[in-house]
PDB file of C-alpha atoms in Angstrom:
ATOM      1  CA  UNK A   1      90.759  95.656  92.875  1.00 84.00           C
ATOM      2  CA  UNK A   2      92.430  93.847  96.140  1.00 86.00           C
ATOM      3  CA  UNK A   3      88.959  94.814  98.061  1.00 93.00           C
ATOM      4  CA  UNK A   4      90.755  97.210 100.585  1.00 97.00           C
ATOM      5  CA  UNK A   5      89.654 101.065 100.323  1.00 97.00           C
ATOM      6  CA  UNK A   6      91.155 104.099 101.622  1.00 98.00           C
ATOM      7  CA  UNK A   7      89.895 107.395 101.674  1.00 97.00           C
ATOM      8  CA  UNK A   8      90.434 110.112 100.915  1.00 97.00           C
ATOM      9  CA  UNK A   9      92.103 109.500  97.610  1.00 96.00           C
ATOM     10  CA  UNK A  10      94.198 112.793  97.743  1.00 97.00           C
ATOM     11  CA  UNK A  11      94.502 115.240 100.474  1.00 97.00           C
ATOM     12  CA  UNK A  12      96.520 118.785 100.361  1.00 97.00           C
ATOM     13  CA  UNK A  13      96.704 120.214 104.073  1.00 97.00           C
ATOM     14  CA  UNK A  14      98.897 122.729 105.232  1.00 97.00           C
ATOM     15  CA  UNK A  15     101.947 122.658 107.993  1.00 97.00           C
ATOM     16  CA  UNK A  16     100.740 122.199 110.933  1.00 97.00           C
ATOM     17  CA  UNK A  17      97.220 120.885 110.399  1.00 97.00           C
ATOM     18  CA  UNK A  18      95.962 117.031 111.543  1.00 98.00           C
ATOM     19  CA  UNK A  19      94.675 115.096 108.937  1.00 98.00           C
ATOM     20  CA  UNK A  20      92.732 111.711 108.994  1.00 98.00           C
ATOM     21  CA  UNK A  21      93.207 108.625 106.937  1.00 98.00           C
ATOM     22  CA  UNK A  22      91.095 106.120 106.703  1.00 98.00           C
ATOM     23  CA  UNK A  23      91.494 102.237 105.664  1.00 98.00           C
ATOM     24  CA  UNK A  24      88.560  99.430 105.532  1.00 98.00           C
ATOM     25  CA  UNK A  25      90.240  96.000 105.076  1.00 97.00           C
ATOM     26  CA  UNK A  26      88.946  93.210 102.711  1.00 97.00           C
ATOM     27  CA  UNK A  27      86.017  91.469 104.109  1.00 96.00           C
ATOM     28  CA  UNK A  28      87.169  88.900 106.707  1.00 94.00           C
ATOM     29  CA  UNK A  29      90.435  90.060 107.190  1.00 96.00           C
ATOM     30  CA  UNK A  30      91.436  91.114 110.889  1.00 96.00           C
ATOM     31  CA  UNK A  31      95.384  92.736 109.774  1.00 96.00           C
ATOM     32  CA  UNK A  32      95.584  96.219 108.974  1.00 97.00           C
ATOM     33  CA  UNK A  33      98.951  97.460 108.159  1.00 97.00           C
ATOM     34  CA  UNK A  34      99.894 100.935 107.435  1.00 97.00           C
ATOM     35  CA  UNK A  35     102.863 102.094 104.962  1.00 97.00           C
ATOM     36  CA  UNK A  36     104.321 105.105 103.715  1.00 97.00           C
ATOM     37  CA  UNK A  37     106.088 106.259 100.133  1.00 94.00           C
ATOM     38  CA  UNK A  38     108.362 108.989 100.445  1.00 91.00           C
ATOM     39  CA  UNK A  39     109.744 110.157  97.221  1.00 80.00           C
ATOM     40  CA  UNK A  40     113.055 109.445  98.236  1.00 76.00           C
ATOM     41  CA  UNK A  41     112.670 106.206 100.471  1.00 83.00           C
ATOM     42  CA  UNK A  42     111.078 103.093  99.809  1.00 85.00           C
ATOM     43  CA  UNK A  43     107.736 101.471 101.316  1.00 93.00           C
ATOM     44  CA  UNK A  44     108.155 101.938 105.293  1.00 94.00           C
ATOM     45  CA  UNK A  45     106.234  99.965 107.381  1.00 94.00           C
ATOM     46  CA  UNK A  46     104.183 102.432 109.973  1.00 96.00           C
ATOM     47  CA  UNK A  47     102.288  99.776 111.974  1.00 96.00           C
ATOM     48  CA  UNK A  48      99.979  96.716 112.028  1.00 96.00           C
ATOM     49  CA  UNK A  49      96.813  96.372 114.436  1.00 96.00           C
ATOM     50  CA  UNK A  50      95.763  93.224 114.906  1.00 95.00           C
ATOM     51  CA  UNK A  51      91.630  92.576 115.312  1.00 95.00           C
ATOM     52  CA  UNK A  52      91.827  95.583 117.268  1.00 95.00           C
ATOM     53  CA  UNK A  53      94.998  95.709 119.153  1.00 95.00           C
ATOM     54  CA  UNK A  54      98.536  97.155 117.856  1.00 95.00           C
ATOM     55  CA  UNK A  55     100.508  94.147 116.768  1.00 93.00           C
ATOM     56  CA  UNK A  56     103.630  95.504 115.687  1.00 93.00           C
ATOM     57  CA  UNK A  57     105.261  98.833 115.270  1.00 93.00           C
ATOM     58  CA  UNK A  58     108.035 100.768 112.419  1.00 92.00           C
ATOM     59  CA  UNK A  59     109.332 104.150 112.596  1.00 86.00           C
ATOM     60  CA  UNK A  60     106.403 105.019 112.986  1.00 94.00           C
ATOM     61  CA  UNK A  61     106.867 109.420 114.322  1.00 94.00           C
ATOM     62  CA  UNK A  62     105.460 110.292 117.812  1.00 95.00           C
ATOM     63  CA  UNK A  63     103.204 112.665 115.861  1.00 97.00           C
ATOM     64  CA  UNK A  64     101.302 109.838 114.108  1.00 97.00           C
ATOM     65  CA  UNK A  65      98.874 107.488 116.114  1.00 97.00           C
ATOM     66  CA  UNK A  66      96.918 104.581 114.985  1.00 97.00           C
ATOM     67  CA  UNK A  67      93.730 102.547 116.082  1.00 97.00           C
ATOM     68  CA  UNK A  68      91.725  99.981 114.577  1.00 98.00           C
ATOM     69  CA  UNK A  69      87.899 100.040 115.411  1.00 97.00           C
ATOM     70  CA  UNK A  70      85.723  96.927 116.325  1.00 96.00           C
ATOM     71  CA  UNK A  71      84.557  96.680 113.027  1.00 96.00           C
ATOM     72  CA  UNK A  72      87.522  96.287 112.065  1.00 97.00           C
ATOM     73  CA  UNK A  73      88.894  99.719 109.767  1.00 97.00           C
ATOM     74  CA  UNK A  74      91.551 101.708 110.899  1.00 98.00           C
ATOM     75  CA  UNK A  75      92.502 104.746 111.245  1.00 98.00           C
ATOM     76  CA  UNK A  76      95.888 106.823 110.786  1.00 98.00           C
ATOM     77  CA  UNK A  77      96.015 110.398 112.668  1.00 98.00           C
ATOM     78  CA  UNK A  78      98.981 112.601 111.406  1.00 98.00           C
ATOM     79  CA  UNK A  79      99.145 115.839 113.356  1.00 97.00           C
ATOM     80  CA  UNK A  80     101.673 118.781 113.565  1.00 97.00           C
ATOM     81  CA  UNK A  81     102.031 118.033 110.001  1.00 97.00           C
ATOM     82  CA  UNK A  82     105.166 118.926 108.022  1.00 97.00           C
ATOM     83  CA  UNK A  83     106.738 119.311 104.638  1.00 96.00           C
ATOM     84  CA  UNK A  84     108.603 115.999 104.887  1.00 94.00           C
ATOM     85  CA  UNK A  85     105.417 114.335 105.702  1.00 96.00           C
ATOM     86  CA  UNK A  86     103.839 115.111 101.935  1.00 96.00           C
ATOM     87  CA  UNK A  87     103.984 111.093 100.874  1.00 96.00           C
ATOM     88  CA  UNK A  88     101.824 108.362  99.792  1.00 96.00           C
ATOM     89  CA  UNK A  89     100.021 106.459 102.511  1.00 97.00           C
ATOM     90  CA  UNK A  90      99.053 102.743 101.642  1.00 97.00           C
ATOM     91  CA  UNK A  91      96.867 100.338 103.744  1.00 97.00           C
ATOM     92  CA  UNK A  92      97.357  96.568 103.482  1.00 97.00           C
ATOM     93  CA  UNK A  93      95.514  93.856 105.044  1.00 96.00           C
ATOM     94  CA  UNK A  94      95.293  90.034 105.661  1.00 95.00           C
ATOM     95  CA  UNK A  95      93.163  87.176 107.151  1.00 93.00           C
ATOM     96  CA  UNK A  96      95.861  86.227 110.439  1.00 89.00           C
ATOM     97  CA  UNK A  97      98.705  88.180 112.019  1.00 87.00           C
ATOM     98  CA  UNK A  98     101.733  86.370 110.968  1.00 79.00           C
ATOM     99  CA  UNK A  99     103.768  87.606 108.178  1.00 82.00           C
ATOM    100  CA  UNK A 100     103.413  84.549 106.113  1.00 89.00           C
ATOM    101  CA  UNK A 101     100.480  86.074 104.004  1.00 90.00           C
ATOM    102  CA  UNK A 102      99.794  88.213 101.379  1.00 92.00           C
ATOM    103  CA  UNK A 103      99.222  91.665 102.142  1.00 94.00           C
ATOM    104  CA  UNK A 104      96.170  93.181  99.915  1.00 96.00           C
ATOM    105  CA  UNK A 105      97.118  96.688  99.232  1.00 97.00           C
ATOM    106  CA  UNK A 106      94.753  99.900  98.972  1.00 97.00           C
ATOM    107  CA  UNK A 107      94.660 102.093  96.385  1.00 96.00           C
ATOM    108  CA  UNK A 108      96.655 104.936  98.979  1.00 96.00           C
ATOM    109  CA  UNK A 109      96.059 108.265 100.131  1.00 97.00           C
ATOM    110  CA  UNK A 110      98.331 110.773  98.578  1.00 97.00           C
ATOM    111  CA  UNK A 111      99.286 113.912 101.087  1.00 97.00           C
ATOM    112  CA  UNK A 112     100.701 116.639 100.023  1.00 97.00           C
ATOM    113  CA  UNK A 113     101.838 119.054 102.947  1.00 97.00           C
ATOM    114  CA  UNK A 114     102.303 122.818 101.780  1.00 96.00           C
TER     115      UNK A 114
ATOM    116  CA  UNK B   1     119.160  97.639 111.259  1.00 60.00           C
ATOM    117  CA  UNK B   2     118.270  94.901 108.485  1.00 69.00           C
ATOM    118  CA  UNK B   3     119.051  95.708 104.927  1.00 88.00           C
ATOM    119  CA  UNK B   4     117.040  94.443 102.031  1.00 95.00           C
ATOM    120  CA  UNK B   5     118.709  95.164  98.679  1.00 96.00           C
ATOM    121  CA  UNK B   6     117.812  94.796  95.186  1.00 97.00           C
ATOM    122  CA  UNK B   7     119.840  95.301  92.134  1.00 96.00           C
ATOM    123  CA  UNK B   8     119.672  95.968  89.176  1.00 96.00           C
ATOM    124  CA  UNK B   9     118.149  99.839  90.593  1.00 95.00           C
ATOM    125  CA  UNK B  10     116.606  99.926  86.769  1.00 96.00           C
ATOM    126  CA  UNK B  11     116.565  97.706  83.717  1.00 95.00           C
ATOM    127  CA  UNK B  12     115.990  98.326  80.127  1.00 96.00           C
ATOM    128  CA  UNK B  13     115.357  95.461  78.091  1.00 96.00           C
ATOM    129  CA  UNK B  14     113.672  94.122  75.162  1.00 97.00           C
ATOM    130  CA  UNK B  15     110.147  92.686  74.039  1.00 97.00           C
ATOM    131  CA  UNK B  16     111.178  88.948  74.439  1.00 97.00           C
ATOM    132  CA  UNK B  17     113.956  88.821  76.796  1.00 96.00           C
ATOM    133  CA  UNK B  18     114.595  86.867  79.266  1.00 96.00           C
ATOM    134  CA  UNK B  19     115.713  88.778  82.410  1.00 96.00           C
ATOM    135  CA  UNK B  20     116.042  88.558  86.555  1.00 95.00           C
ATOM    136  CA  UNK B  21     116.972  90.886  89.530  1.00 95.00           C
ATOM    137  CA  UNK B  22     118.349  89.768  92.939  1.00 97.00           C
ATOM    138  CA  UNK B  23     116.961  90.647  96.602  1.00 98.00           C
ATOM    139  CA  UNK B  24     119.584  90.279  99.170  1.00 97.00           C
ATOM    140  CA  UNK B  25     118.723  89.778 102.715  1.00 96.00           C
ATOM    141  CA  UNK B  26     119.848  89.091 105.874  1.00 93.00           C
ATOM    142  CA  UNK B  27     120.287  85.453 106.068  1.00 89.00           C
ATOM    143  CA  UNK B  28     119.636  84.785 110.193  1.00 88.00           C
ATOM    144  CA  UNK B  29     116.185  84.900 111.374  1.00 88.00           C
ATOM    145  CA  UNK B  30     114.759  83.933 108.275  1.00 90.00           C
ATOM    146  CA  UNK B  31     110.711  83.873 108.581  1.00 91.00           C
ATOM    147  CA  UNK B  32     109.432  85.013 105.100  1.00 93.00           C
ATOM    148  CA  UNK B  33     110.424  86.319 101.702  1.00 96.00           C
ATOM    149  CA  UNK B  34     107.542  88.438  99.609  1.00 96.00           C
ATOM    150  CA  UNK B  35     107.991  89.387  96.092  1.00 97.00           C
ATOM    151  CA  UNK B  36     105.051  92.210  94.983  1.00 97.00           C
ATOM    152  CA  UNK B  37     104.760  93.767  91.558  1.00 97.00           C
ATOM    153  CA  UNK B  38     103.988  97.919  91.607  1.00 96.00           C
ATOM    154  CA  UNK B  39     102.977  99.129  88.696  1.00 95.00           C
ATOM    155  CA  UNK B  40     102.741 103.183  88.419  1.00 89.00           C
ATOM    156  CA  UNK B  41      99.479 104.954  89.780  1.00 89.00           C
ATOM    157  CA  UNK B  42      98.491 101.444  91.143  1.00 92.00           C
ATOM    158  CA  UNK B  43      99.335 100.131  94.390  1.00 93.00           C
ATOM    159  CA  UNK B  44     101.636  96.852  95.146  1.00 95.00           C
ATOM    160  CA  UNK B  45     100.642  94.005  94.116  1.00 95.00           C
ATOM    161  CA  UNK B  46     101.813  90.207  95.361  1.00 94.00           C
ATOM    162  CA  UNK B  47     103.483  87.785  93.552  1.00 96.00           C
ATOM    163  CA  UNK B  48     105.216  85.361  95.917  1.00 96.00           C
ATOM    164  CA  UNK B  49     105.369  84.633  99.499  1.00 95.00           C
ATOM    165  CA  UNK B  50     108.408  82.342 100.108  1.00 96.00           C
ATOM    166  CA  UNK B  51     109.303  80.976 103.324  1.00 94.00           C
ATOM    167  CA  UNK B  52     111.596  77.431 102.618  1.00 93.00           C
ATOM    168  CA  UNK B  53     115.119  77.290 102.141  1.00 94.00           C
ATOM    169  CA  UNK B  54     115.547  75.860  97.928  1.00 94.00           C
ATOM    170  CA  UNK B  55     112.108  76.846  97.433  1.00 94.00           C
ATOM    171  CA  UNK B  56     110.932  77.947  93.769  1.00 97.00           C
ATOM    172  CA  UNK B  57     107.416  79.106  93.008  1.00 97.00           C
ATOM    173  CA  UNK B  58     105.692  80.404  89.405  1.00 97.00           C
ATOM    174  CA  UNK B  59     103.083  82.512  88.139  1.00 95.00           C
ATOM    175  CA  UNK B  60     102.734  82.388  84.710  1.00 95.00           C
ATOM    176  CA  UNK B  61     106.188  83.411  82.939  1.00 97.00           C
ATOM    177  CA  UNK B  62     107.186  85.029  86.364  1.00 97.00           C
ATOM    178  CA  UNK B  63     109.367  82.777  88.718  1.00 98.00           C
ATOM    179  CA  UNK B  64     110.846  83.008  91.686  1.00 98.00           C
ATOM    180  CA  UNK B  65     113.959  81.306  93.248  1.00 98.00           C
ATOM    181  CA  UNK B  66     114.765  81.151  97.598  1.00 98.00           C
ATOM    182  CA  UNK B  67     118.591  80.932  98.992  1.00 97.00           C
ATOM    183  CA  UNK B  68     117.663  81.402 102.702  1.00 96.00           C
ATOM    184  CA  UNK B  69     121.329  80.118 103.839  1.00 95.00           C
ATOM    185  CA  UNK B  70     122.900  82.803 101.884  1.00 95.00           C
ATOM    186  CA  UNK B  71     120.028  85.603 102.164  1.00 95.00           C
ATOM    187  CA  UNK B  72     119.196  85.789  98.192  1.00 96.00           C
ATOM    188  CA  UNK B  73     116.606  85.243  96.005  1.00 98.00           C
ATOM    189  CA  UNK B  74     115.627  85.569  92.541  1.00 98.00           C
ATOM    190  CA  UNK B  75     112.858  86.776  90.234  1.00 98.00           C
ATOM    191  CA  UNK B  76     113.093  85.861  86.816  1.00 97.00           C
ATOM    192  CA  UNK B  77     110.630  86.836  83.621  1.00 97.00           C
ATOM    193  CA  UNK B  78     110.486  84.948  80.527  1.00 97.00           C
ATOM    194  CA  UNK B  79     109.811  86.492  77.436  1.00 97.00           C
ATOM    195  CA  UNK B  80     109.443  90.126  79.207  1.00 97.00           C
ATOM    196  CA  UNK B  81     106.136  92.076  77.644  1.00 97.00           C
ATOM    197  CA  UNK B  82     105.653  95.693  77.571  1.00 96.00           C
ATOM    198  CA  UNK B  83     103.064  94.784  80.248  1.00 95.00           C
ATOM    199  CA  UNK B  84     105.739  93.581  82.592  1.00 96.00           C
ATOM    200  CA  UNK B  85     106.918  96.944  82.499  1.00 97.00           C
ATOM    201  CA  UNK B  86     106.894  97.661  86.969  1.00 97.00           C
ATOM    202  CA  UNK B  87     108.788  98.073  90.112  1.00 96.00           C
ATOM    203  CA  UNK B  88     109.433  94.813  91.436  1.00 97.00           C
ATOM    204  CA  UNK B  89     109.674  94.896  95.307  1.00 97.00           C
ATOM    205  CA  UNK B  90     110.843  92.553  97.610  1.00 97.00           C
ATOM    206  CA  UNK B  91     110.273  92.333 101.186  1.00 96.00           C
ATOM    207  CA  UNK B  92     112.231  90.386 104.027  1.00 94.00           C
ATOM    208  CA  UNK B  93     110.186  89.230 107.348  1.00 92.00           C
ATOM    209  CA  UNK B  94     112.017  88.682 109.840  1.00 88.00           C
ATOM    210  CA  UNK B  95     111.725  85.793 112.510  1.00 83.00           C
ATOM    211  CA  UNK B  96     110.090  87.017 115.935  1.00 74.00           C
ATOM    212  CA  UNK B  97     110.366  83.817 117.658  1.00 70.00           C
ATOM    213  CA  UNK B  98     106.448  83.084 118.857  1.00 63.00           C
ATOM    214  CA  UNK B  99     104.808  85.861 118.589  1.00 66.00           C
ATOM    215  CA  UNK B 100     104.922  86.856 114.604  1.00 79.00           C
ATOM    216  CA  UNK B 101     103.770  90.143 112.613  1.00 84.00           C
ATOM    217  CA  UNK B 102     103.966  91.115 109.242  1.00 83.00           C
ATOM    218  CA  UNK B 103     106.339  93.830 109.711  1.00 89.00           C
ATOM    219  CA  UNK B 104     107.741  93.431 106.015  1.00 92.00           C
ATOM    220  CA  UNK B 105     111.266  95.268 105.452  1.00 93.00           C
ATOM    221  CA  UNK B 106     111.273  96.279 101.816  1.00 94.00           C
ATOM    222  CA  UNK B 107     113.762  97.118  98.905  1.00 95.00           C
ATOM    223  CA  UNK B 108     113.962  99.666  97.174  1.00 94.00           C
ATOM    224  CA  UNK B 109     112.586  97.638  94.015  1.00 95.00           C
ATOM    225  CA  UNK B 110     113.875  96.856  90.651  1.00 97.00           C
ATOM    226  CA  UNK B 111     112.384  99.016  88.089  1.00 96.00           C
ATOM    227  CA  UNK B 112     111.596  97.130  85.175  1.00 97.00           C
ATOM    228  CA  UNK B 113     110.828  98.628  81.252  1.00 97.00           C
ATOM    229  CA  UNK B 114     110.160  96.533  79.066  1.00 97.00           C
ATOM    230  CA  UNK B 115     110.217  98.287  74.995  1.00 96.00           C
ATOM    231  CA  UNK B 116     108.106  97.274  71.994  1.00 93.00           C
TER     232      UNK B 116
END
């Protein structure tokens, strides 16, 4: 268990729809970083807030936004869904903002678009 | 665009081999190298975080080797166990000058099985 939690576990939604994903990070840490598994690409890096702010951005689709709250979860809104969006959603997080950490994975959200 | 490869794609090997996959990366604006372990319905986990040129770092019979000059670096298992069985990822980070994230570039892993 790395200590970060994301919820829902699984989520089925149809085109379309807006869903809401939700990521608490490991006590203490102030990084939140957002990835996604298609099933034919690798781990993509979305974004990373930074103790509240957006730190650094990926591909990250015009129809997706991010935010990270004062206490310190995040969220990650994906709207106008599509097909090609059905993937696996993983949270990370870490103490600082630099890349020279390890990133504590989530257990992930799995979407399935239909 | 910056290209993080791994090879083998897949390997099949024994209980009690010895075996090691590459990541390639690009070799200018080195900042860090991470190494994570993904085993299936879990979620990554980390291994290494490299960030010297020549360094080496180990984790029980898991070891890890750092060419930043030439953009490489190894991960080698000793004595592979059916509990090694994973994807191996690595992940490049590039250099951003001041102002660092950890916007990690990833491979497309190594898929490891290790038989009985």
């Amino acid at each position: 268990d790395s200590g970060v939690t994301q919820t829902p576990k699984h989520l089925i939604t149809a085109t379309g729809q807006r869903v809401t994903l939700r990521c608490s990070p490991r006590s203490g840490d102030l990084s939140v970083y957002w990835y996604q598994q298609s099933l034919d690409q690798g781990l993509q890096f979305l974004i990373q807030y930074y103790n509240g702010e957006e730190r650094a951005k990926g591909n990250i689709l015009e129809r997706f936004s991010a935010q990270q709250f004062p206490d310190l979860h995040s969220e990650l809104n994906l709207s106008s869904l599509e097909l090609g969006d059905s993937a696996l959603y993983f949270c990370a997080s870490t103490i600082g903002a630099g890349g020279r950490e390890t990133q504590y994975f989530g257990p992930g959200t799995r979407l399935l678009v239909l | 665009i910056l290209n993080v490869e791994q090879s083998p794609q897949s390997l099949h090997v024994q209980e009690g081999d010895s075996t090691n996959f590459t990541c390639s990366f690009p070799s200018s604006n080195f900042y860090a190298l991470h190494w994570y372990r993904w085993e299936t319905a879990k979620s990554p986990e980390a291994l290494f975080v490299m960030t010297l040129n020549g360094d080496e770092k180990k984790k029980g019979r898991i070891s890890a080797t750092l060419n930043t000059k030439e953009g490489y670096s190894y991960l080698y298992i000793k004595g592979s166990q059916p509990e090694d069985s994973a994807t191996y990822l690595c992940a490049f980070l590039k250099s951003w000058g001041s102002s660092n994230t950890g916007k990690l570039i990833f491979g497309q892993g190594t898929t490891l099985q290790v038989k009985p």
